[in-house]
XYZ file of C-alpha atoms in Angstrom:
578
model
C 50.641 -55.862 -43.351
C 47.934 -54.985 -40.807
C 48.169 -51.973 -38.607
C 50.341 -52.193 -35.526
C 47.239 -52.163 -33.579
C 48.488 -50.292 -30.848
C 47.132 -48.302 -33.745
C 43.551 -48.442 -33.789
C 42.566 -50.168 -30.778
C 45.136 -50.049 -28.273
C 45.311 -46.490 -28.979
C 41.926 -45.365 -29.315
C 40.350 -42.977 -27.239
C 41.156 -41.320 -28.144
C 39.867 -44.722 -28.314
C 37.246 -44.728 -26.142
C 33.833 -43.748 -26.560
C 32.304 -43.896 -23.255
C 28.650 -43.880 -23.059
C 28.945 -45.127 -19.568
C 28.463 -41.626 -18.360
C 25.025 -41.774 -19.862
C 22.038 -42.758 -17.843
C 20.417 -46.114 -18.340
C 17.512 -44.320 -19.985
C 19.964 -42.790 -22.435
C 21.145 -46.316 -23.212
C 17.549 -47.048 -24.136
C 17.466 -44.013 -26.391
C 15.494 -41.689 -24.150
C 17.771 -39.022 -22.626
C 21.366 -38.211 -21.830
C 23.235 -37.047 -18.748
C 24.623 -33.866 -20.237
C 23.746 -30.234 -20.717
C 23.105 -30.762 -24.420
C 21.568 -28.250 -26.812
C 20.891 -25.659 -24.135
C 18.864 -23.421 -26.413
C 16.118 -25.987 -26.822
C 13.366 -25.041 -24.367
C 10.710 -27.078 -22.665
C 7.239 -25.804 -21.915
C 6.175 -26.232 -18.322
C 2.654 -27.170 -19.234
C 3.370 -30.077 -21.582
C 7.006 -30.928 -20.940
C 7.485 -31.049 -24.726
C 10.695 -29.606 -26.092
C 10.172 -26.645 -28.393
C 12.606 -25.366 -30.985
C 13.888 -21.806 -30.887
C 13.876 -19.943 -34.212
C 17.143 -20.207 -36.192
C 19.834 -17.755 -35.168
C 22.000 -18.180 -38.251
C 21.158 -14.686 -39.611
C 21.126 -12.822 -36.319
C 23.632 -10.030 -35.642
C 25.164 -12.173 -32.890
C 25.964 -14.966 -35.330
C 27.180 -12.568 -38.020
C 29.843 -11.529 -35.512
C 30.667 -15.193 -34.897
C 31.141 -15.725 -38.652
C 33.588 -12.843 -38.726
C 35.613 -14.407 -35.886
C 35.682 -17.757 -37.705
C 36.727 -16.112 -40.975
C 39.711 -14.516 -39.230
C 40.788 -17.259 -36.780
C 40.434 -20.497 -38.776
C 42.795 -19.457 -41.614
C 45.415 -18.606 -38.969
C 44.915 -22.035 -37.388
C 45.723 -23.617 -40.749
C 48.516 -21.226 -41.724
C 50.520 -21.496 -38.485
C 51.323 -25.272 -38.697
C 52.107 -24.860 -42.414
C 54.562 -22.076 -41.522
C 56.127 -24.166 -38.747
C 56.627 -26.944 -41.330
C 58.436 -24.723 -43.828
C 62.049 -25.628 -44.741
C 62.926 -22.013 -43.964
C 61.748 -22.269 -40.350
C 64.513 -22.107 -37.750
C 63.442 -25.445 -36.161
C 63.197 -27.343 -39.457
C 66.651 -29.014 -39.135
C 65.536 -30.654 -35.878
C 62.798 -32.743 -37.547
C 63.706 -32.929 -41.245
C 65.188 -36.448 -40.839
C 61.718 -37.703 -39.856
C 60.192 -36.718 -43.217
C 59.865 -38.929 -46.299
C 59.426 -38.291 -50.033
C 55.793 -37.369 -50.744
C 53.532 -37.390 -53.792
C 51.606 -34.093 -53.485
C 53.029 -31.113 -55.374
C 56.651 -32.015 -54.639
C 56.149 -31.833 -50.870
C 57.741 -34.195 -48.360
C 55.355 -36.197 -46.186
C 55.338 -36.636 -42.417
C 54.892 -40.407 -42.330
C 56.698 -40.674 -38.985
C 53.796 -41.959 -36.909
C 54.538 -45.683 -36.577
C 50.947 -46.710 -36.026
C 49.450 -44.847 -38.954
C 52.406 -45.714 -41.212
C 51.635 -49.416 -40.751
C 48.136 -48.808 -42.120
C 49.035 -46.230 -44.782
C 51.802 -48.300 -46.333
C 49.574 -51.367 -46.550
C 46.394 -49.826 -47.955
C 47.016 -51.428 -51.418
C 47.586 -54.891 -49.909
C 44.582 -54.607 -47.601
C 42.407 -53.380 -50.489
C 43.463 -56.343 -52.625
C 42.691 -58.726 -49.756
C 39.254 -57.157 -49.278
C 38.471 -57.533 -52.989
C 39.577 -61.184 -52.893
C 37.320 -61.836 -49.899
C 34.272 -60.148 -51.424
C 34.858 -61.908 -54.759
C 35.241 -65.369 -53.214
C 32.189 -64.764 -51.019
C 30.145 -63.938 -54.120
C 31.300 -67.132 -55.848
C 30.601 -69.227 -52.747
C 27.124 -67.690 -52.404
C 26.231 -68.546 -55.998
C 27.449 -72.120 -55.576
C 25.570 -72.525 -52.272
C 22.318 -71.253 -53.781
C 22.621 -73.437 -56.888
C 23.225 -76.528 -54.771
C 19.844 -76.263 -53.049
C 16.345 -76.454 -54.448
C 15.052 -73.791 -52.045
C 16.548 -70.308 -52.067
C 17.674 -69.610 -48.473
C 16.179 -66.596 -46.724
C 19.153 -66.198 -44.395
C 22.931 -66.183 -44.779
C 23.939 -68.740 -42.176
C 25.282 -70.823 -45.060
C 28.204 -68.330 -45.118
C 29.553 -69.570 -41.773
C 31.750 -72.360 -43.278
C 33.160 -69.931 -45.857
C 33.879 -67.302 -43.188
C 35.687 -69.840 -40.988
C 37.736 -71.243 -43.886
C 38.845 -67.817 -45.099
C 39.539 -66.675 -41.529
C 41.848 -69.649 -40.902
C 43.834 -68.949 -44.083
C 43.827 -65.258 -43.192
C 45.240 -65.898 -39.711
C 47.857 -68.334 -40.982
C 49.072 -65.644 -43.370
C 49.015 -62.981 -40.660
C 50.282 -64.838 -37.613
C 51.765 -68.090 -38.918
C 51.929 -70.840 -36.334
C 50.582 -68.487 -33.661
C 47.121 -69.400 -34.928
C 47.469 -72.420 -32.622
C 47.787 -70.112 -29.599
C 44.794 -68.086 -30.737
C 42.585 -71.161 -31.142
C 43.626 -72.507 -27.734
C 42.477 -69.250 -26.112
C 39.281 -69.077 -28.197
C 38.338 -72.682 -27.462
C 39.027 -72.339 -23.729
C 36.835 -69.237 -23.553
C 34.070 -71.001 -25.492
C 33.944 -73.915 -23.078
C 33.987 -71.565 -20.100
C 30.842 -69.902 -21.433
C 29.132 -73.142 -22.436
C 30.200 -74.971 -19.300
C 28.753 -72.467 -16.846
C 25.667 -71.755 -18.996
C 23.271 -69.766 -16.794
C 25.381 -69.888 -13.638
C 26.308 -66.515 -12.143
C 29.873 -67.786 -11.951
C 30.041 -67.783 -15.766
C 30.480 -64.011 -16.263
C 32.910 -63.831 -13.349
C 35.132 -66.619 -14.688
C 34.899 -65.173 -18.199
C 36.194 -61.786 -17.058
C 38.956 -63.284 -14.912
C 40.107 -65.548 -17.755
C 40.204 -62.766 -20.335
C 42.000 -60.358 -17.998
C 44.629 -63.017 -17.301
C 45.027 -63.641 -21.033
C 45.573 -59.933 -21.751
C 48.090 -59.617 -18.919
C 49.899 -62.800 -19.924
C 49.991 -61.744 -23.585
C 51.591 -58.448 -22.610
C 54.043 -59.960 -20.167
C 55.174 -62.773 -22.470
C 55.035 -60.818 -25.760
C 52.728 -63.382 -27.320
C 54.685 -66.400 -26.000
C 57.184 -68.588 -27.829
C 56.627 -72.279 -28.475
C 60.220 -72.976 -27.467
C 59.454 -71.678 -23.972
C 56.975 -74.528 -23.584
C 59.377 -77.209 -24.841
C 62.588 -77.082 -26.906
C 61.152 -79.582 -29.395
C 58.462 -77.021 -30.337
C 61.025 -74.410 -31.405
C 60.422 -75.301 -35.053
C 56.960 -73.724 -34.765
C 58.529 -70.367 -33.928
C 60.099 -70.220 -37.370
C 56.825 -69.655 -39.252
C 55.859 -66.227 -37.917
C 53.551 -64.964 -40.680
C 53.385 -61.411 -41.996
C 52.356 -60.008 -38.627
C 53.919 -62.074 -35.823
C 52.768 -59.757 -33.030
C 49.303 -61.280 -32.865
C 48.940 -60.316 -29.217
C 48.977 -56.580 -29.984
C 45.482 -56.531 -31.478
C 44.154 -59.385 -29.346
C 42.603 -56.696 -27.141
C 39.930 -56.334 -29.823
C 39.437 -60.106 -29.999
C 39.058 -60.222 -26.230
C 35.987 -57.971 -26.492
C 34.344 -60.493 -28.801
C 35.140 -63.369 -26.451
C 33.418 -61.551 -23.599
C 30.513 -60.639 -25.884
C 29.810 -64.251 -26.840
C 29.957 -65.575 -23.287
C 27.822 -62.761 -21.867
C 25.246 -62.973 -24.666
C 25.048 -66.740 -24.162
C 24.707 -66.270 -20.390
C 21.774 -63.904 -20.902
C 20.241 -66.262 -23.474
C 20.302 -68.960 -20.781
C 18.878 -66.783 -18.005
C 16.511 -64.298 -19.638
C 13.036 -65.311 -20.814
C 12.903 -65.807 -24.566
C 10.359 -63.430 -26.113
C 8.682 -64.279 -29.406
C 10.899 -63.962 -32.467
C 11.057 -60.283 -33.525
C 9.850 -59.107 -36.900
C 11.899 -59.313 -40.043
C 13.341 -55.799 -39.681
C 15.448 -55.122 -36.596
C 17.228 -51.941 -35.546
C 20.840 -52.036 -34.432
C 19.757 -51.932 -30.797
C 17.199 -54.695 -31.279
C 19.794 -56.901 -32.952
C 22.080 -56.369 -29.968
C 19.516 -56.911 -27.210
C 17.410 -59.715 -28.711
C 18.657 -63.166 -27.715
C 18.700 -66.157 -30.068
C 17.516 -69.694 -29.444
C 20.313 -71.583 -27.711
C 21.061 -73.704 -30.788
C 22.598 -70.653 -32.470
C 25.329 -70.334 -29.821
C 27.490 -72.977 -31.492
C 31.249 -73.275 -31.814
C 31.082 -72.687 -35.570
C 29.042 -69.485 -35.189
C 31.367 -68.403 -32.392
C 34.518 -68.839 -34.503
C 32.919 -67.138 -37.521
C 32.008 -64.188 -35.299
C 35.289 -63.830 -33.431
C 37.464 -64.200 -36.549
C 35.204 -62.438 -39.082
C 37.966 -61.240 -41.465
C 36.801 -57.657 -42.228
C 36.578 -56.746 -38.525
C 39.279 -58.992 -37.055
C 42.180 -56.529 -37.026
C 40.638 -53.322 -35.726
C 36.868 -53.552 -35.539
C 34.445 -51.798 -35.350
C 33.218 -53.990 -32.525
C 30.081 -55.987 -33.189
C 28.277 -58.022 -30.535
C 27.631 -61.716 -31.110
C 23.854 -61.245 -31.069
C 24.060 -58.496 -33.683
C 26.355 -60.547 -35.934
C 24.131 -63.625 -35.923
C 20.960 -61.581 -36.437
C 22.523 -60.116 -39.561
C 23.084 -63.647 -40.828
C 19.590 -64.782 -39.863
C 17.859 -61.577 -41.052
C 20.213 -60.081 -43.659
C 20.461 -56.279 -43.672
C 19.609 -54.559 -46.959
C 22.785 -52.770 -48.065
C 22.281 -51.317 -51.557
C 25.375 -50.852 -53.687
C 24.771 -47.084 -53.562
C 25.220 -47.115 -49.783
C 28.531 -48.963 -50.055
C 29.793 -46.648 -52.824
C 28.758 -43.609 -50.802
C 30.729 -44.894 -47.836
C 33.701 -45.557 -50.125
C 33.547 -41.897 -51.187
C 33.564 -40.766 -47.553
C 36.613 -42.925 -46.875
C 38.507 -41.539 -49.872
C 37.721 -37.929 -48.912
C 38.970 -38.580 -45.369
C 42.095 -40.263 -46.741
C 42.890 -37.303 -49.010
C 42.331 -34.915 -46.092
C 44.878 -36.848 -44.047
C 47.313 -36.831 -46.958
C 47.045 -33.047 -47.278
C 47.750 -32.609 -43.557
C 50.747 -34.970 -43.622
C 52.200 -33.196 -46.666
C 51.772 -29.641 -45.389
C 51.749 -29.861 -41.578
C 54.664 -31.771 -40.069
C 53.255 -31.542 -36.568
C 53.879 -35.203 -35.686
C 57.572 -34.885 -36.543
C 57.774 -31.589 -34.651
C 56.130 -33.173 -31.622
C 58.369 -36.282 -31.652
C 61.545 -34.230 -32.113
C 60.369 -31.632 -29.568
C 61.300 -29.077 -32.204
C 59.438 -26.191 -30.586
C 62.077 -23.968 -28.877
C 61.169 -20.345 -29.378
C 57.614 -21.069 -30.553
C 54.917 -18.734 -29.295
C 52.027 -19.976 -27.121
C 49.731 -19.840 -30.175
C 52.187 -21.934 -32.203
C 52.556 -24.466 -29.380
C 48.785 -24.763 -29.095
C 48.485 -25.393 -32.834
C 51.113 -28.140 -32.668
C 48.999 -29.825 -29.983
C 45.678 -29.214 -31.740
C 46.778 -30.578 -35.125
C 48.408 -33.574 -33.473
C 44.995 -34.368 -31.999
C 43.430 -33.997 -35.447
C 46.019 -36.445 -36.824
C 45.211 -38.915 -34.028
C 41.509 -38.611 -34.834
C 42.110 -39.223 -38.538
C 44.572 -42.065 -38.045
C 41.894 -43.906 -36.080
C 39.022 -42.862 -38.317
C 40.680 -44.157 -41.494
C 41.379 -47.788 -40.430
C 37.963 -48.017 -38.811
C 36.248 -46.718 -41.947
C 38.309 -48.984 -44.180
C 37.407 -52.129 -42.251
C 33.790 -51.049 -41.882
C 33.679 -50.483 -45.658
C 35.022 -54.003 -46.161
C 32.374 -55.340 -43.792
C 29.567 -53.432 -45.554
C 30.725 -54.837 -48.890
C 30.504 -58.278 -47.250
C 26.898 -57.766 -46.127
C 27.500 -57.075 -42.414
C 26.720 -53.610 -41.020
C 28.786 -52.824 -37.880
C 28.396 -49.561 -35.920
C 30.105 -46.432 -37.188
C 32.929 -45.584 -34.790
C 33.285 -41.853 -35.417
C 29.974 -40.014 -35.689
C 31.284 -36.476 -35.194
C 34.433 -34.591 -36.075
C 36.775 -34.245 -33.121
C 36.535 -30.447 -33.356
C 32.731 -30.506 -33.204
C 32.373 -31.330 -29.504
C 31.724 -29.214 -26.425
C 30.390 -31.879 -24.061
C 32.809 -34.277 -22.385
C 30.222 -37.050 -22.225
C 29.043 -36.320 -25.757
C 32.632 -36.513 -26.989
C 33.086 -40.031 -25.635
C 29.757 -41.135 -27.067
C 30.824 -40.043 -30.545
C 34.391 -41.385 -30.352
C 34.929 -45.112 -30.914
C 31.193 -45.599 -30.645
C 31.230 -49.384 -31.049
C 33.560 -49.697 -28.041
C 31.341 -47.268 -26.187
C 28.291 -49.442 -26.842
C 30.233 -52.535 -25.753
C 31.229 -50.795 -22.489
C 27.627 -49.821 -21.782
C 26.233 -53.297 -22.463
C 28.838 -55.438 -20.714
C 30.232 -53.196 -17.943
C 28.266 -50.018 -17.251
C 24.773 -51.480 -16.946
C 25.872 -54.642 -15.036
C 27.767 -52.426 -12.542
C 24.606 -50.478 -11.768
C 24.673 -47.626 -14.263
C 23.616 -44.310 -12.754
C 23.120 -45.856 -9.328
C 26.908 -45.710 -8.825
C 27.846 -43.199 -11.513
C 30.964 -41.732 -9.870
C 32.535 -45.062 -8.932
C 31.437 -46.714 -12.176
C 32.921 -43.895 -14.276
C 36.293 -44.103 -12.518
C 36.396 -47.910 -12.779
C 35.461 -47.895 -16.438
C 38.031 -45.323 -17.486
C 40.694 -47.181 -15.508
C 39.701 -50.392 -17.294
C 39.762 -48.680 -20.659
C 43.193 -47.172 -20.039
C 44.686 -50.505 -18.982
C 42.890 -52.297 -21.815
C 44.649 -50.025 -24.261
C 48.073 -50.449 -22.744
C 49.644 -51.247 -19.388
C 51.349 -47.859 -19.054
C 51.235 -45.024 -16.535
C 50.472 -42.204 -18.986
C 47.338 -43.981 -20.224
C 46.273 -44.713 -16.662
C 46.843 -41.023 -15.902
C 44.719 -40.231 -18.933
C 41.922 -42.462 -17.635
C 41.949 -40.761 -14.235
C 42.052 -37.307 -15.802
C 39.058 -38.114 -18.001
C 37.143 -39.457 -14.999
C 37.967 -36.300 -13.053
C 37.002 -34.018 -15.947
C 33.609 -35.631 -16.435
C 32.413 -34.835 -12.914
C 32.129 -31.032 -13.392
C 29.759 -31.582 -16.305
C 27.690 -34.050 -14.309
C 27.557 -31.548 -11.448
C 26.568 -28.710 -13.800
C 23.852 -30.901 -15.275
C 22.484 -31.482 -11.780
C 22.727 -27.874 -10.585
C 21.594 -26.180 -13.826
C 19.132 -28.561 -15.489
C 17.950 -27.451 -18.915
C 14.375 -28.322 -18.015
C 14.411 -25.664 -15.273
C 16.600 -22.878 -16.679
C 16.579 -23.464 -20.416
C 13.961 -20.758 -21.038
C 16.244 -17.979 -19.738
C 18.365 -16.078 -22.315
C 21.510 -16.334 -20.165
C 21.378 -20.130 -20.001
C 22.895 -20.666 -23.453
C 25.851 -18.412 -22.662
C 26.533 -20.015 -19.275
C 26.509 -23.415 -20.971
C 28.957 -22.103 -23.576
C 31.324 -20.967 -20.803
C 31.087 -24.454 -19.310
C 31.756 -25.886 -22.760
C 34.985 -23.854 -22.989
C 36.274 -25.501 -19.821
C 35.146 -28.906 -21.124
C 37.097 -28.428 -24.352
C 40.237 -27.304 -22.522
C 40.039 -30.302 -20.197
C 39.453 -32.755 -23.054
C 42.422 -31.346 -24.981
C 44.611 -31.647 -21.881
C 43.571 -35.234 -21.124
C 44.068 -36.456 -24.682
C 47.398 -34.673 -25.120
C 48.553 -36.527 -21.999
C 47.174 -39.886 -23.059
C 47.915 -40.000 -26.760
C 50.295 -37.260 -27.882
C 52.959 -35.781 -25.587
C 52.509 -37.459 -22.198
C 52.647 -35.852 -18.760
C 56.054 -34.190 -19.212
C 55.095 -32.712 -22.553
C 51.842 -31.239 -21.260
C 53.653 -29.711 -18.278
C 56.052 -28.002 -20.692
C 53.199 -26.663 -22.815
C 51.212 -25.455 -19.815
C 54.274 -23.716 -18.415
C 55.009 -22.016 -21.750
C 51.400 -20.957 -22.326
C 50.405 -19.935 -18.807
C 53.810 -18.884 -17.462
C 54.014 -15.468 -19.099
C 51.845 -12.466 -19.816
C 51.971 -13.269 -23.542
C 50.777 -16.789 -22.818
C 48.018 -15.570 -20.479
C 46.844 -13.115 -23.121
C 46.745 -15.922 -25.682
C 44.785 -18.145 -23.298
C 42.118 -15.461 -22.835
C 41.864 -15.029 -26.603
C 41.672 -18.781 -27.128
C 38.832 -19.065 -24.593
C 36.918 -16.327 -26.418
C 37.368 -18.154 -29.742
C 36.224 -21.415 -28.157
C 33.160 -19.615 -26.788
C 32.264 -18.554 -30.345
C 32.854 -22.074 -31.687
C 30.643 -23.615 -28.999
C 27.811 -21.198 -29.744
C 27.972 -22.377 -33.366
C 27.949 -25.999 -32.176
C 24.863 -25.318 -30.051
C 23.045 -23.908 -33.059
C 24.240 -26.764 -35.250
C 22.772 -29.272 -32.779
C 19.540 -27.286 -32.719
C 19.438 -27.312 -36.521
C 19.770 -31.098 -36.430
C 16.782 -31.192 -34.111
C 14.760 -28.986 -36.447
C 15.498 -31.429 -39.270
C 14.543 -34.429 -37.170
C 18.113 -35.654 -36.703
C 18.777 -36.792 -33.148
C 22.273 -37.685 -32.059
C 23.026 -38.184 -28.397
C 26.358 -36.384 -28.623
């Protein structure tokens, strides 16, 4: 029933959103370590950033529009042509297609991870409606049973725990016992060490050992402990592989213990006002009496976010119970509309572009460099959407339940030119978790090179204990350094006033995009062997070299449009650090 969460979270970097390459000031919302929006100048006298006049109607941008009008339709038409039953390679992947529902087309539902979510959308939707309906009934009963209308929602904790237990029994059967043993052990590690510096260390060691043991023992079997317990292995639930998405649960275990550690060691400021921002809810500690076992279980097993996230810190979760967030029905319905539009977009791609089947069957003999590049590009788009959709679904469920978690995807995959900005806008909740619990404690920008390499290695292994993901982590670490170096050598504050600066940044952005595509194709699409084949086919001939030059020119145009788009956001008062 749930996604095979090698789906959303083991696979995410593509699941990764790493804000760790930001400076600590950026974490506080001040600035970012990236050459971002190069056409925004600073005056030397005041140091205040000024906005350049819009370029949308300039002759330069009219040329860019012409390039887009010619190139983008080809980018759409090529994968549709490669997916045609009349194409010479069609017989190699036709067995991977299934009957579809759009205009008589077959559908490429061959991706195991997305298929697990797509096929169970009706069941998950019904479950979400049941949860929201029962919560509404419980709330009415709880309010009627008291003479004073509560100003918080902590009364929902018993309901959340009760539903979560039934939910886990249905999902994992008797394996709920294993889950509660791990959860309880972690809780007493955090509470036992309290403010001791050994607490975080033991917490990390314990959770790493749990992840490794889960992977090695495939979730364990009761019979391996004692033959008399074999009867417990019979009741497996709808989703026996509970250990697959325990990686997400592990993040919540660390969050509780670390937040409790800081609550024990940091001075307690006065209670904040009634309205808190997302950052304030994350950073503001609670009185120690709120770090209870019941609150801990309600947080870790909160049904809407249990399977795939988005990831919410313990402090943020409890603040939203203590100081409920105002979520008008219009906001929830608007988010539902966004989810449905994204879902229909994915359905159109799967019905008309069989790029996943082509990639899995390696059905690309004889394809031109441009066609090979489009197979890779649209596979990355599918990966982006197959992560976006589960995350938006579960966030929608959470919003309907009164809890507002971070949005994971804040930009389209194709609207990125900065390596660091890309990671900050991809799997943002994981990004924020990395910054809070790893990047800042390791020293932040004081050890940026070492910290970046360690974090990406952790993220790769957290997703899966495999070489190609570890290779992906190292590649990403390596590819971030040129941007950091360019930021240091060509700071916007010093050179941003020169006309050439924007174009030099765009050239750098082209290399960033090519490196990001390469790293993510290795990590989440075709692996190291596949990327070597593509590179050899694209760069190993004059035709391929000519295509590569043309592709770089098109990327240059796209990045200039992205620069202006970011600048337009600034003009409208919208500030995104990515």
